[in-house]
Coordinates of C-alpha atoms in Angstrom, one line a residue:
Chain A
M119 CA 0.0 0.0 0.0
I120 CA 1.2 3.5 -0.9
E121 CA 0.3 6.3 1.4
V122 CA 1.0 9.9 0.5
K123 CA 0.8 12.3 3.4
N124 CA 0.5 16.1 2.9
L125 CA 2.8 16.1 0.0
S126 CA 3.9 19.4 -1.5
K127 CA 6.3 20.2 -4.3
S128 CA 7.1 23.6 -5.6
F129 CA 9.3 24.6 -8.5
S130 CA 11.0 27.9 -7.7
G131 CA 7.9 29.3 -6.0
F132 CA 5.3 27.6 -8.2
L133 CA 3.3 25.1 -6.2
A134 CA 2.7 22.1 -8.5
V135 CA 1.5 19.8 -5.8
N136 CA -0.2 21.4 -2.8
D137 CA -0.7 19.3 0.3
A138 CA -1.9 16.2 -1.4
S139 CA -2.9 13.1 0.6
L140 CA -4.0 9.8 -0.8
K141 CA -3.9 6.1 -0.4
I142 CA -3.4 3.4 -3.0
E143 CA -4.7 0.1 -1.6
T144 CA -2.8 -3.2 -2.3
G145 CA -4.5 -5.1 -5.0
S146 CA -6.4 -2.2 -6.5
I147 CA -6.1 -0.4 -9.8
T148 CA -6.3 3.2 -8.8
G149 CA -6.9 5.8 -11.4
L150 CA -5.4 9.3 -11.2
V151 CA -7.2 11.8 -13.3
G152 CA -7.5 15.6 -13.5
P153 CA -7.3 18.4 -16.0
N154 CA -3.9 19.3 -17.5
G155 CA -1.7 21.1 -15.0
A156 CA -3.4 19.5 -12.0
G157 CA -0.1 18.1 -10.8
K158 CA -0.6 14.4 -11.6
T159 CA 2.7 13.9 -13.3
T160 CA 4.6 15.9 -10.7
L161 CA 3.0 13.8 -7.9
F162 CA 4.0 10.8 -9.9
N163 CA 7.5 12.0 -10.2
V164 CA 7.8 12.8 -6.5
I165 CA 6.5 9.3 -5.6
A166 CA 8.8 7.7 -8.1
G167 CA 11.8 9.5 -6.8
V168 CA 12.5 11.8 -9.8
H169 CA 11.9 14.9 -7.7
A170 CA 12.4 15.3 -4.0
P171 CA 9.3 16.7 -2.3
T172 CA 9.3 20.1 -0.7
D173 CA 7.2 18.8 2.1
G174 CA 5.3 15.7 3.1
Q175 CA 5.9 11.9 3.2
V176 CA 5.5 8.9 1.0
L177 CA 5.1 5.5 2.7
L178 CA 5.3 2.1 1.0
D179 CA 3.8 -0.6 3.2
G180 CA 4.4 1.6 6.2
Q181 CA 8.0 2.3 5.4
D182 CA 9.1 5.8 4.7
I183 CA 10.4 6.0 1.1
T184 CA 10.3 9.8 0.7
G185 CA 13.1 11.1 -1.4
L186 CA 14.7 7.8 -2.4
A187 CA 16.2 7.6 -5.8
P188 CA 14.4 5.8 -8.6
H189 CA 16.7 2.8 -8.6
E190 CA 16.4 2.4 -4.9
L191 CA 12.6 2.4 -5.3
F192 CA 13.0 -0.2 -8.0
H193 CA 14.8 -2.5 -5.6
R194 CA 11.9 -2.0 -3.1
G195 CA 9.3 -3.0 -5.7
L196 CA 8.0 0.3 -6.8
L197 CA 8.1 0.3 -10.5
R198 CA 7.0 2.9 -13.1
T199 CA 6.5 3.2 -16.8
F200 CA 7.0 6.4 -18.8
Q201 CA 4.6 8.6 -20.7
I202 CA 6.9 8.4 -23.6
A203 CA 8.0 4.8 -23.7
H204 CA 11.6 4.1 -22.8
E205 CA 13.5 1.2 -24.2
F206 CA 17.0 -0.1 -24.9
S207 CA 16.7 0.5 -28.6
S208 CA 19.8 -1.5 -29.6
L209 CA 18.8 -4.6 -27.7
T210 CA 16.1 -7.1 -28.7
V211 CA 12.7 -7.2 -26.9
R212 CA 13.8 -10.4 -25.1
E213 CA 17.1 -8.8 -24.1
N214 CA 15.3 -5.7 -22.9
L215 CA 13.2 -7.8 -20.6
M216 CA 16.3 -9.9 -19.4
M217 CA 18.0 -6.6 -18.4
V218 CA 15.5 -6.0 -15.7
P219 CA 16.1 -8.4 -12.8
A220 CA 18.8 -7.2 -10.5
D221 CA 21.8 -9.1 -9.0
Q222 CA 22.6 -11.1 -12.1
M223 CA 25.8 -13.1 -11.5
G224 CA 26.8 -12.6 -15.1
E225 CA 27.5 -9.0 -14.2
T226 CA 30.4 -9.9 -12.0
L227 CA 33.3 -10.7 -14.2
W228 CA 35.1 -13.1 -12.0
K229 CA 32.0 -15.2 -11.4
T230 CA 31.6 -15.8 -15.2
W231 CA 35.0 -17.4 -15.0
T232 CA 34.9 -19.2 -11.6
N233 CA 31.3 -20.3 -11.7
P234 CA 30.1 -20.4 -15.3
S235 CA 27.4 -23.1 -14.7
A236 CA 25.6 -21.1 -12.0
V237 CA 25.8 -18.0 -14.2
R238 CA 24.3 -19.9 -17.1
A239 CA 21.6 -21.4 -14.9
Q240 CA 20.5 -18.0 -13.7
E241 CA 20.6 -16.7 -17.3
E242 CA 18.3 -19.6 -18.4
Q243 CA 15.9 -18.8 -15.5
T244 CA 15.8 -15.1 -16.5
R245 CA 15.3 -16.1 -20.2
A246 CA 12.4 -18.5 -19.2
K247 CA 10.8 -15.6 -17.3
A248 CA 11.2 -13.3 -20.2
D249 CA 9.6 -15.8 -22.6
D250 CA 6.8 -16.2 -20.2
V251 CA 6.2 -12.4 -20.2
I252 CA 6.5 -12.3 -24.0
E253 CA 3.8 -15.0 -24.2
F254 CA 1.6 -13.3 -21.7
L255 CA 1.7 -10.0 -23.6
E256 CA 1.3 -11.9 -27.0
I257 CA 4.3 -10.2 -28.5
S258 CA 6.1 -13.4 -29.5
H259 CA 6.4 -12.3 -33.1
V260 CA 8.6 -9.4 -32.2
A261 CA 10.6 -11.1 -29.4
D262 CA 13.9 -11.0 -31.4
E263 CA 13.2 -7.7 -33.0
L264 CA 15.3 -4.7 -31.8
A265 CA 13.2 -2.7 -29.4
G266 CA 14.0 0.5 -31.3
N267 CA 12.0 -0.8 -34.3
L268 CA 8.8 -1.5 -32.4
S269 CA 5.7 0.7 -32.8
G270 CA 4.7 3.1 -30.1
G271 CA 2.0 0.8 -28.8
Q272 CA 4.3 -2.2 -28.7
K273 CA 6.9 -0.2 -26.8
K274 CA 4.2 0.5 -24.2
L275 CA 3.5 -3.3 -24.0
L276 CA 7.2 -3.8 -23.5
E277 CA 7.2 -1.3 -20.7
L278 CA 4.4 -3.2 -19.0
G279 CA 6.4 -6.4 -19.6
R280 CA 9.4 -4.9 -17.9
T281 CA 7.4 -4.5 -14.7
M282 CA 6.5 -8.1 -14.9
M283 CA 10.1 -9.3 -14.7
V284 CA 10.4 -8.6 -11.0
D285 CA 8.1 -9.0 -8.1
A286 CA 6.6 -5.5 -8.1
K287 CA 4.7 -4.3 -5.1
I288 CA 3.1 -1.5 -7.0
V289 CA 3.4 -0.3 -10.6
F290 CA 2.8 3.3 -11.7
L291 CA 1.6 3.6 -15.3
D292 CA 2.1 7.1 -16.7
E293 CA -0.4 7.6 -19.6
V294 CA -0.1 4.1 -21.1
G295 CA -2.7 5.2 -23.6
A296 CA -0.9 8.2 -25.0
G297 CA -0.3 7.7 -28.7
V298 CA -1.7 4.2 -28.7
N299 CA -4.5 3.1 -31.1
R300 CA -7.8 1.9 -29.7
T301 CA -7.2 -1.8 -30.4
L302 CA -3.8 -1.9 -28.8
L303 CA -5.1 0.2 -25.9
N304 CA -7.7 -2.6 -25.3
T305 CA -4.9 -5.2 -25.3
I306 CA -3.0 -3.2 -22.8
G307 CA -6.1 -2.8 -20.7
D308 CA -6.7 -6.5 -20.8
A309 CA -3.2 -7.2 -19.8
I310 CA -3.5 -4.8 -16.8
I311 CA -6.7 -6.4 -15.6
R312 CA -5.3 -9.9 -16.0
L313 CA -2.2 -8.9 -14.1
N314 CA -4.3 -7.5 -11.4
Q315 CA -6.7 -10.4 -11.1
E316 CA -4.4 -13.4 -11.9
R317 CA -1.2 -12.2 -10.4
G318 CA -2.3 -9.7 -7.8
Y319 CA -0.6 -6.6 -9.1
T320 CA -1.3 -3.2 -7.7
F321 CA -1.5 -0.4 -10.2
C322 CA -1.8 3.3 -10.2
V323 CA -2.8 4.7 -13.6
I324 CA -2.6 8.2 -14.9
E325 CA -4.8 8.4 -18.0
H326 CA -7.0 10.9 -19.9
D327 CA -9.1 8.3 -21.7
M328 CA -12.2 8.0 -19.5
D329 CA -13.4 4.8 -21.1
F330 CA -10.1 3.2 -20.2
I331 CA -10.3 4.5 -16.7
G332 CA -13.9 3.4 -16.4
R333 CA -13.0 -0.1 -17.5
L334 CA -10.0 -0.5 -15.3
C335 CA -10.0 1.7 -12.3
D336 CA -11.7 1.5 -8.9
P337 CA -11.2 3.8 -7.1
V338 CA -10.5 7.0 -9.1
I339 CA -8.8 9.9 -7.6
V340 CA -9.3 13.4 -9.1
M341 CA -6.6 16.0 -8.8
A342 CA -7.0 19.7 -9.5
E343 CA -4.7 22.6 -8.8
G344 CA -2.1 20.5 -7.1
G345 CA -4.5 18.9 -4.5
V346 CA -6.8 15.9 -4.3
L347 CA -10.3 17.0 -5.1
A348 CA -12.4 13.8 -4.8
E349 CA -12.1 10.1 -4.6
G350 CA -14.6 7.3 -5.5
T351 CA -15.9 5.1 -8.3
L352 CA -16.0 6.7 -11.8
D353 CA -19.7 7.2 -11.5
E354 CA -19.5 8.9 -8.2
I355 CA -16.7 11.2 -9.6
K356 CA -18.8 12.1 -12.6
A357 CA -21.7 13.1 -10.4
N358 CA -19.4 15.3 -8.2
E359 CA -20.2 19.0 -8.7
Q360 CA -16.7 20.1 -7.8
V361 CA -15.1 17.8 -10.3
I362 CA -17.3 19.0 -13.1
E363 CA -16.4 22.5 -12.2
A364 CA -12.7 21.7 -12.1
Y365 CA -12.9 20.4 -15.7
L366 CA -15.0 23.5 -16.5
G367 CA -17.4 21.3 -18.4
T368 CA -14.8 20.5 -21.0
G369 CA -13.6 17.2 -19.5
L370 CA -15.9 14.5 -18.3
K371 CA -19.1 15.9 -19.9
N372 CA -17.6 16.2 -23.3
K373 CA -16.0 12.8 -23.1
E374 CA -19.3 11.3 -22.4
A375 CA -21.0 13.2 -25.2
S376 CA -18.4 12.2 -27.8
Chain B
M21 CA 53.9 -5.9 -66.2
T22 CA 56.9 -6.1 -63.9
D23 CA 56.6 -2.4 -63.5
I24 CA 53.1 -2.6 -62.3
L25 CA 54.0 -5.4 -59.9
N26 CA 56.9 -3.4 -58.6
A27 CA 54.6 -0.4 -58.2
F28 CA 52.2 -2.5 -56.2
I29 CA 54.9 -3.9 -54.0
L30 CA 56.2 -0.5 -53.4
L31 CA 52.9 0.8 -52.3
S32 CA 52.3 -2.3 -50.1
N33 CA 55.6 -1.9 -48.5
F34 CA 55.4 1.8 -47.7
V35 CA 51.6 2.5 -47.5
L36 CA 49.5 -0.6 -47.2
I37 CA 51.4 -2.5 -44.5
P38 CA 52.3 0.4 -42.3
A39 CA 48.8 1.8 -42.6
I40 CA 47.2 -1.5 -41.6
A41 CA 49.5 -1.7 -38.5
Y42 CA 49.0 2.0 -37.6
G43 CA 45.3 1.7 -38.3
S44 CA 44.9 -1.3 -35.9
Q45 CA 46.8 0.6 -33.2
L46 CA 44.6 3.7 -33.7
A47 CA 41.5 1.5 -33.8
L48 CA 42.3 -0.1 -30.4
G49 CA 42.9 3.4 -28.9
A50 CA 39.7 4.8 -30.4
L51 CA 37.8 1.8 -29.1
G52 CA 38.8 2.8 -25.6
I53 CA 37.7 6.4 -26.2
T54 CA 34.4 5.4 -27.7
L55 CA 33.6 3.0 -24.9
I56 CA 34.3 5.7 -22.3
Y57 CA 32.2 8.2 -24.3
G58 CA 29.3 5.8 -24.7
I59 CA 29.1 4.8 -21.0
L60 CA 30.5 7.7 -19.0
R61 CA 29.5 10.3 -21.6
F62 CA 32.6 12.4 -21.8
S63 CA 35.6 12.7 -24.0
N64 CA 38.5 11.2 -22.1
F65 CA 41.5 13.4 -22.9
A66 CA 43.7 11.3 -20.6
H67 CA 43.4 8.3 -23.0
G68 CA 46.7 8.9 -24.8
D69 CA 48.5 9.1 -21.5
T70 CA 46.7 6.1 -20.2
M71 CA 48.3 4.3 -23.2
A72 CA 51.7 5.7 -22.2
F73 CA 51.1 4.7 -18.6
G74 CA 50.2 1.1 -19.3
T75 CA 53.0 0.8 -21.9
M76 CA 55.5 2.2 -19.4
F77 CA 54.7 -0.7 -17.0
V78 CA 55.0 -3.2 -19.9
I79 CA 58.4 -1.8 -20.6
L80 CA 59.5 -1.9 -17.0
F81 CA 58.4 -5.6 -16.8
T82 CA 60.0 -6.3 -20.1
W83 CA 63.3 -5.0 -18.8
W84 CA 62.9 -7.0 -15.6
F85 CA 62.2 -10.2 -17.6
Q86 CA 65.2 -9.5 -19.9
S87 CA 67.4 -9.0 -16.9
M88 CA 66.4 -12.4 -15.6
G89 CA 66.9 -13.9 -19.0
I90 CA 63.3 -14.7 -19.6
N91 CA 62.2 -14.3 -23.2
L92 CA 59.8 -15.6 -25.8
G93 CA 62.3 -16.6 -28.5
P94 CA 61.3 -15.0 -31.8
L95 CA 58.5 -13.0 -30.2
P96 CA 59.1 -9.8 -28.2
T97 CA 59.3 -10.3 -24.4
A98 CA 56.8 -7.4 -24.1
L99 CA 54.0 -9.9 -24.9
L100 CA 54.9 -11.7 -21.7
A101 CA 55.0 -8.4 -19.8
L102 CA 51.7 -7.3 -21.3
P103 CA 49.3 -8.9 -18.7
F104 CA 51.3 -7.3 -15.9
G105 CA 51.3 -3.9 -17.5
I106 CA 47.6 -4.2 -18.1
A107 CA 47.0 -5.1 -14.5
C108 CA 49.0 -2.0 -13.3
C109 CA 47.1 0.2 -15.8
I110 CA 43.7 -1.1 -14.6
G111 CA 44.7 -0.5 -11.0
F112 CA 45.7 3.1 -11.7
V113 CA 42.6 3.9 -13.8
L114 CA 40.3 2.5 -11.2
I115 CA 41.9 4.6 -8.5
T116 CA 41.5 7.6 -10.8
D117 CA 37.9 6.8 -11.2
R118 CA 37.4 6.4 -7.5
T119 CA 39.2 9.6 -6.5
V120 CA 38.3 11.9 -9.4
Y121 CA 35.4 10.9 -11.6
K122 CA 33.2 9.3 -9.0
F123 CA 32.9 12.7 -7.2
Y124 CA 31.6 14.3 -10.4
R125 CA 29.2 11.5 -11.1
K126 CA 27.7 12.0 -7.7
Q127 CA 27.4 15.7 -8.4
K128 CA 25.8 14.8 -11.8
A129 CA 28.3 17.2 -13.3
A130 CA 28.0 18.5 -16.8
P131 CA 30.1 16.7 -19.5
V132 CA 32.4 19.6 -19.9
I133 CA 33.5 19.3 -16.3
Y134 CA 34.4 15.7 -16.8
V135 CA 36.5 16.7 -19.9
I136 CA 38.4 19.3 -17.9
A137 CA 38.9 16.8 -15.1
S138 CA 40.2 14.3 -17.6
V139 CA 42.7 17.0 -18.8
G140 CA 43.9 17.2 -15.2
V141 CA 44.2 13.5 -15.0
M142 CA 46.1 13.6 -18.3
F143 CA 48.7 15.9 -16.8
V144 CA 49.1 13.9 -13.7
M145 CA 49.6 10.7 -15.7
N146 CA 51.9 12.4 -18.1
G147 CA 54.0 13.7 -15.2
L148 CA 54.1 10.3 -13.6
V149 CA 55.3 8.6 -16.8
R150 CA 58.1 11.2 -17.3
F151 CA 59.1 10.9 -13.7
V152 CA 59.4 7.2 -13.7
I153 CA 60.7 6.4 -17.2
G154 CA 61.9 9.8 -18.4
P155 CA 60.9 11.8 -21.5
N156 CA 63.2 10.1 -23.9
D157 CA 62.8 7.4 -26.5
Q158 CA 62.8 3.9 -25.1
R159 CA 63.3 0.8 -27.3
F160 CA 62.1 -2.4 -25.8
A161 CA 61.5 -4.6 -28.9
D162 CA 63.5 -7.7 -28.9
G163 CA 63.3 -11.1 -30.6
E164 CA 63.1 -11.5 -34.3
R165 CA 62.6 -8.2 -36.2
F166 CA 61.2 -9.3 -39.5
I167 CA 58.7 -11.9 -40.8
I168 CA 59.9 -11.2 -44.4
K169 CA 63.0 -9.2 -45.1
A170 CA 63.1 -7.0 -48.2
R171 CA 66.1 -8.8 -49.6
E172 CA 64.6 -12.2 -49.1
F173 CA 61.5 -11.0 -50.8
K174 CA 63.5 -9.7 -53.8
Q175 CA 65.4 -13.0 -54.1
M176 CA 62.2 -14.9 -53.8
T177 CA 60.2 -13.0 -56.5
G178 CA 63.0 -11.6 -58.6
L179 CA 61.4 -8.1 -58.5
S180 CA 63.5 -5.0 -58.0
E181 CA 61.2 -3.8 -55.2
G182 CA 61.4 -5.5 -51.8
M183 CA 58.6 -5.9 -49.3
S184 CA 59.3 -6.3 -45.7
I185 CA 56.9 -7.2 -42.9
K186 CA 58.0 -6.5 -39.4
V187 CA 57.2 -8.9 -36.6
S188 CA 55.6 -5.9 -34.8
Q189 CA 53.3 -5.3 -37.8
G190 CA 52.2 -8.9 -38.0
L191 CA 51.8 -9.0 -34.3
T192 CA 49.7 -5.8 -34.3
L193 CA 47.3 -7.1 -36.8
V194 CA 46.9 -10.5 -35.2
T195 CA 46.5 -9.0 -31.7
A196 CA 44.1 -6.3 -32.9
V197 CA 41.9 -8.9 -34.6
L198 CA 41.8 -11.1 -31.6
V199 CA 41.1 -8.3 -29.2
V200 CA 38.3 -6.9 -31.4
I201 CA 36.7 -10.3 -31.7
A202 CA 36.9 -10.8 -27.9
L203 CA 35.5 -7.3 -27.3
F204 CA 32.5 -7.8 -29.6
W205 CA 31.8 -11.2 -28.2
F206 CA 31.9 -9.6 -24.8
L207 CA 29.6 -6.7 -25.7
N208 CA 27.1 -8.8 -27.5
K209 CA 27.0 -12.1 -25.7
T210 CA 27.7 -11.6 -22.0
R211 CA 25.4 -10.1 -19.4
T212 CA 27.9 -7.4 -18.5
G213 CA 28.4 -6.5 -22.1
K214 CA 24.6 -6.2 -22.6
S215 CA 24.3 -4.1 -19.5
M216 CA 27.0 -1.8 -20.9
R217 CA 25.1 -1.4 -24.1
A218 CA 21.9 -0.9 -22.3
Y219 CA 23.5 1.7 -20.0
S220 CA 24.9 3.5 -23.0
D221 CA 21.6 3.3 -24.8
N222 CA 19.3 4.8 -22.0
E223 CA 20.9 5.7 -18.7
D224 CA 17.5 6.6 -17.0
L225 CA 16.0 3.3 -17.9
A226 CA 19.2 1.4 -16.9
L227 CA 18.9 2.8 -13.4
L228 CA 15.3 1.6 -13.3
S229 CA 16.4 -1.9 -14.2
G230 CA 18.6 -4.4 -12.4
I231 CA 21.7 -2.9 -13.9
D232 CA 24.3 -2.0 -11.3
P233 CA 25.7 1.3 -12.6
D234 CA 28.9 1.1 -10.5
K235 CA 29.8 -2.3 -12.0
V236 CA 29.1 -1.0 -15.5
V237 CA 31.4 2.0 -15.0
R238 CA 34.1 -0.2 -13.4
V239 CA 34.1 -2.7 -16.3
T240 CA 34.2 0.2 -18.8
W241 CA 37.3 1.5 -17.2
I242 CA 38.9 -1.9 -17.1
L243 CA 38.2 -2.4 -20.8
A244 CA 39.5 1.0 -21.6
A245 CA 42.7 0.3 -19.7
V246 CA 43.2 -3.1 -21.4
L247 CA 42.7 -1.6 -24.8
A248 CA 44.9 1.4 -24.1
T249 CA 47.8 -0.8 -22.8
I250 CA 47.6 -3.2 -25.7
A251 CA 47.4 -0.3 -28.3
G252 CA 50.3 1.5 -26.6
T253 CA 52.5 -1.6 -26.4
L254 CA 51.9 -2.4 -30.0
Y255 CA 52.6 1.1 -31.1
G256 CA 55.8 1.1 -29.0
L257 CA 57.0 -2.2 -30.4
D258 CA 56.2 -1.0 -34.0
K259 CA 57.9 2.4 -33.6
S260 CA 59.3 3.4 -30.2
F261 CA 58.1 4.5 -26.9
K262 CA 58.2 8.2 -26.1
P263 CA 55.7 9.8 -23.7
F264 CA 55.2 12.9 -25.8
T265 CA 54.3 10.8 -28.9
Y266 CA 51.6 9.1 -27.0
F267 CA 50.2 12.4 -26.0
Q268 CA 50.2 13.4 -29.6
L269 CA 48.4 10.2 -30.6
L270 CA 45.3 11.7 -28.8
L271 CA 44.4 13.7 -31.9
P272 CA 44.3 10.9 -34.5
M273 CA 42.6 8.6 -32.0
F274 CA 39.9 11.1 -31.3
A275 CA 39.6 11.8 -35.0
A276 CA 39.1 8.1 -35.5
A277 CA 36.5 7.8 -32.8
I278 CA 34.6 10.8 -34.1
V279 CA 34.8 9.8 -37.8
G280 CA 33.4 6.5 -37.0
G281 CA 30.7 7.9 -34.7
L282 CA 31.4 8.4 -31.0
G283 CA 30.0 5.6 -28.9
S284 CA 30.0 3.1 -31.8
P285 CA 32.7 0.4 -31.5
V286 CA 32.4 -0.6 -35.2
G287 CA 32.8 3.1 -36.1
A288 CA 36.0 3.3 -34.0
I289 CA 37.6 0.5 -35.9
A290 CA 36.6 1.9 -39.3
G291 CA 37.7 5.4 -38.2
G292 CA 41.1 4.1 -37.1
F293 CA 41.8 2.8 -40.6
V294 CA 40.4 5.8 -42.3
I295 CA 42.7 8.1 -40.4
A296 CA 45.7 5.8 -40.7
F297 CA 45.3 5.4 -44.5
S298 CA 44.7 9.1 -45.1
E299 CA 47.7 10.1 -43.0
I300 CA 50.1 7.7 -44.6
M301 CA 48.8 8.1 -48.2
I302 CA 48.9 11.9 -48.0
T303 CA 52.4 12.0 -46.6
Y304 CA 53.9 9.3 -48.9
P305 CA 56.2 10.5 -51.7
Y306 CA 54.9 9.0 -54.9
K307 CA 57.9 9.8 -57.0
K308 CA 59.1 6.2 -57.4
F309 CA 55.6 4.9 -57.8
I310 CA 54.9 7.2 -60.8
A311 CA 58.3 6.3 -62.2
Y312 CA 57.2 2.7 -62.3
I313 CA 53.6 3.2 -63.5
G314 CA 54.1 6.1 -66.0
P315 CA 55.7 5.9 -69.4
D316 CA 59.5 6.0 -69.6
G317 CA 61.1 9.3 -68.9
W318 CA 58.2 10.6 -66.9
T319 CA 59.9 10.3 -63.6
P320 CA 59.1 13.5 -61.8
N321 CA 61.8 15.7 -60.3
G322 CA 59.9 16.4 -57.1
L323 CA 59.0 13.9 -54.4
M324 CA 55.3 14.0 -55.4
Q325 CA 54.5 14.2 -51.7
L326 CA 51.1 15.9 -50.9
L327 CA 52.1 16.9 -47.4
A328 CA 55.4 16.7 -45.5
T329 CA 55.4 14.1 -42.8
D330 CA 55.9 16.8 -40.2
Y331 CA 52.3 17.9 -40.9
K332 CA 50.8 14.5 -40.7
F333 CA 48.6 15.5 -37.7
A334 CA 47.0 18.2 -39.9
V335 CA 45.4 15.3 -41.9
S336 CA 43.5 13.9 -38.9
F337 CA 42.7 17.5 -37.9
I338 CA 41.2 18.3 -41.3
I339 CA 39.2 15.0 -41.4
L340 CA 38.0 15.7 -37.9
L341 CA 36.8 19.2 -39.0
V342 CA 35.1 18.0 -42.1
V343 CA 33.3 15.2 -40.3
L344 CA 32.1 17.6 -37.5
L345 CA 30.9 20.1 -40.1
F346 CA 29.0 17.7 -42.4
K347 CA 28.2 14.6 -40.5
P348 CA 28.6 15.1 -36.7
T349 CA 27.3 11.7 -35.9
G350 CA 30.1 10.0 -37.9
L351 CA 30.0 7.2 -40.3
F352 CA 28.2 4.7 -38.1
A353 CA 25.8 7.2 -36.5
G354 CA 27.1 7.4 -33.0
K355 CA 26.0 10.1 -30.6
S356 CA 26.2 13.6 -32.0
V357 CA 29.1 15.5 -30.6

C-alpha cells in the first residue's frame, strides 16, 4: 500500500503539488485523473523519486520511502513506466526484458570465469521468465526484434512487460494510452486487468481516456490545482459538482457526449 | 607488367602494410575512447597518457624479464609483460575513477566538467610517466625483427622492389583482430556487455532496471585500460616509446572515434583505418611509384608528396573538422558531438 501524506512540491515558487494526501490500496487499480496542469505527473515523479518533495511523506507498506532515488525504489518493488516509452533500442525485446532483474551473476566478471554453470543457470531462468512475459503479452512475433524498431504501442507493452520481470509491489503507469490506437489500448487494458486479477498486481494509472479509466479503475482519484479533489468510483466522480467545475465542463461531460 | 607489380609492391611496403598496422593501433585506442564516451558520456583526454602509462609498465616488466633472461624466443618479451602492464594500468585507472570521476558522477556534473577533469588526470599521468621512465625514447622490442625481409622477398620474387613485414606489424594485426573479436563477443553475448550497451543506450532506464551502474562503470574503465595498454604496447613495439608521442596520438585517436561515430565500436575501428590510411597516403612521396607506372622518362623531379610528414597531424585534424561540419554523428551514426 502506498500512502501519500500532505505532499507538496514547488518549483521555484510555483506550487505544482499542494498538500496532497491519498492512499493506494494493495490489490487495487487506482486511477489518477484531472485536467492538464493538475499536478498528476509531478505527484507521480515525486512518488517515483525523480523529484524530492518540498514537504510531506510517502510510505510504501508503512516504510518511509520519501526522497529515495528511482533505482532504490525499483529495488523496493516500486516500478514505473514512462509517458513516452523508454526502451534499450539497440537490444532485442527479449534482451530488454532480461536486463530488468537485479543481481545477475553474469555482471560480476570473475563469477563468469569461476562459476560459469551457475551464471548460465541463472541466465536460463531469466530467459524463461522473459519468454513467459512475452507470451503473456502476446508479442512473440517481435521477441527477437530490436526494441527500437517497435511501434509506439508495442513499446508500451514492452514497458508493461518490464514491470513483470520482477516482483513488483506497485506499478505506476504514466499515460499508457498516450499515442496508442484503440485496439492496442484494449490489449494493454486486458493485460493490466489480468495482471491485477491473476497475479495480484497493484497499479496506479494516470490516464486521460475516461473509457479506459472506467473499464479498469476503482477507485478513481481526481486532482486539481495540485491537490486531491475527490475520490470514489468513476460514476461517483462524474456526479461530483466540484469535479465538473474543475474540468470546466470540458472534461468528463464532453468525453461522455463524444 | 613487372613495372606494375613493382609499383604495387612499393605501395604495399610503404603504404598498405604500415597503414594497416598503424590503423589497428589507432582503432584499439579509439575503441577505448568510444567506450568511455558511450558509457560515461565524456571525452577522455587522458586516454593517450593512459596508453603511455600502461606501456611504461609493460616496458619496465620487459626489462625486468630480460634481466632475468626470460624471453619468448622470436616474439618480443613485451608480450609476456603485457598482462602485468595491463594489471597495473587497470589498477591506476580504477583509482583515478574512485578519486576523481566518482565525485563528479555523484554531483551529476556537466560533461564539460568531466572533460576538464580528464585533462587534469592527463597531466598527472603524463608527469608520472616522465618521472618514472623519463621523457626520452625507449626501445624495448627484442626477438626476431622481420617476418619477411626486403632482400629475401626480392630474391624470392625476382622483383626489384622489396617488401618487408616486421614482426611488430604482423603482431599488431593478429592482436588487434583477436582483441576486437573478444570485445565484440563480450559486448554482444555476455550479461555485462549487454548491461553496458543498455546503459549507453538509455541511462535513465538502466537505473530503473537491475543494472548496477557502478559495475558497468568499473568494467568500462577496465576495458579502456586493457585496450589502451595493448594499443600502446603495439605502437611502442612498432615504432618506439616516447611519452610525448603518446600524448600526440590523442588527436588521431579522437579523430578516428569521431569519424566512426562516438559511442560506436564498429565506427572506432573503421575510423582508425580511415585516419591511418589518409595520414600515410597523403604524406607518402609518390615519385618512385609514378616512375614505375608512368611511361619511360616521366619520372618527376619532385618527391610528389602531398604533405610533408611533419604535418601528418594536420590530416587527422582536417578529417575531424570535415566530419564535424558535415556529419557530426560520424560514419556509423554514433552520438552527436
